[in-house]
């Protein structure tokens, strides 16, 4: 346990020192405030519209950003140490590979969680203070759910980053793969699903299709954030989610399972890696 | 209890054999030099002792236990050949990080930085360090937790002559405190006086191991004796020639006799009894000569094997 924290505290202090934490927090805060007040500009309105609309817009933007940030933060976690020679050195220390991996996960995970808390938390505070007649309960509930699910989504992609970082032998390949993973889950997956819907012309088992959404953590994340608001109807592929028998708490568990599974796979890959 | 016990160890990667039937023992407080070309099996031997590899055959025990035992790892210091460390950390932070993981006291960091001559750079980031400074930081790292067994892979690379000398003095001191050291190196001159035994690896096989004296005797390489200030050197020369020694004249009043290391004392006696030289120099086969002899012998044996 102590060893895990020894690794985690280094990652955490690295994150503070190279200003990742500050940068991500600022980005999140700017994004949230911008969307809250300017999000309705397209429909000819300026100023705050509603909490559901704000959170929905924020969630669709975070779907792109959160995985990207997590992958950038952690893609070189293993292969980078290997190239610097410190991985082999650590292996000669009384610390196990599982402890190294978990330590990195805790450190990076804390950076992401703190950035979400600071960035979006400040935005929520600003909305609560500046907007008249806001429903505080709804604000806390909606933002709390959004912030928690965003963190979970980030953790799932951190674990995916460790997986690919354990598999490759060069940092540049890890960077390329990370970009590939991002493309796959954030862009390609939904397009393929959409194509499947269109070209199968209903021949594809309609009971099975919604389940496919669970294969993508970003879709689970969107389902969590878009459901639960009355009237906020899902668009595009996500409308499949209306037919999905998995709802509420189960969706959260699915996202958590994604992080856990990816971390287990990363551990398996890391164990097989030659020292 | 031996610091290292390697018994009948072979290591294969696929069809390639990196080590063949290696037997190696290291006593407490002993300094062993491990020499060999690239690919001779030095790194593989190191990795086996560090528990980074499991031998395909045979057994490795370190400090009486399996090498990957955490208790062993706390007692072991390792200086890798080329480590960059974390560029964004300072020297002191780097040592603190590794000290925590090793379970060593953090105060050691400052002591060790002073010992390796990095006290002035303790608060500078490692990315500003020169190669020699990184090497010294690596050494300080290896000394964390006062290890029983120290493995140094090319410790003098990047060090200037004075720093190299300091390193050897440090090794001598550690040996006196009972620390066992394995020193892997390409750099042979200067190391002789600081090792108890030398092991020479070639092609994955241990070609020779022993003290320099025993290796010299075993190899039978010639020693040269030079005497100068002789009164009747022609006579002496003749006498030595009769006894079958290789001789030649040197300068105006000197000679050089080449003989086996074993017969060195006898030759000296002869020179001293027949004449009154005012100076005598003895050139023994150096570690480099021995290294050359054993690796060439191994090379010839392999060539013969390939022909057969």
Coordinates of C-alpha atoms in Angstrom, one line a residue, chain B residues 216-217 219-225 244-246 257-268 282-285:
Chain B
X216 CA 48.9 -15.3 -14.4
X217 CA 50.1 -18.7 -13.3
X219 CA 47.8 -18.5 -18.4
X220 CA 51.6 -18.8 -18.2
X221 CA 52.1 -15.5 -19.9
X222 CA 55.7 -14.2 -19.8
X223 CA 57.0 -11.6 -17.4
X224 CA 59.7 -9.2 -18.4
X225 CA 62.5 -8.1 -16.2
X244 CA 67.0 -20.8 -22.4
X245 CA 65.7 -17.3 -21.6
X246 CA 64.8 -14.8 -24.2
X257 CA 64.9 -10.9 -19.9
X258 CA 61.6 -12.5 -20.8
X259 CA 60.5 -15.5 -18.8
X260 CA 57.5 -17.3 -17.5
X261 CA 55.8 -15.6 -14.5
X262 CA 56.6 -18.7 -12.5
X263 CA 60.4 -18.5 -13.0
X264 CA 60.4 -14.8 -12.3
X265 CA 62.0 -15.0 -8.8
X266 CA 64.7 -17.4 -10.0
X267 CA 65.6 -15.0 -12.8
X268 CA 65.8 -12.2 -10.4
X282 CA 59.4 -6.0 -13.5
X283 CA 56.6 -6.1 -16.0
X284 CA 54.0 -8.7 -15.1
X285 CA 51.2 -9.6 -17.5

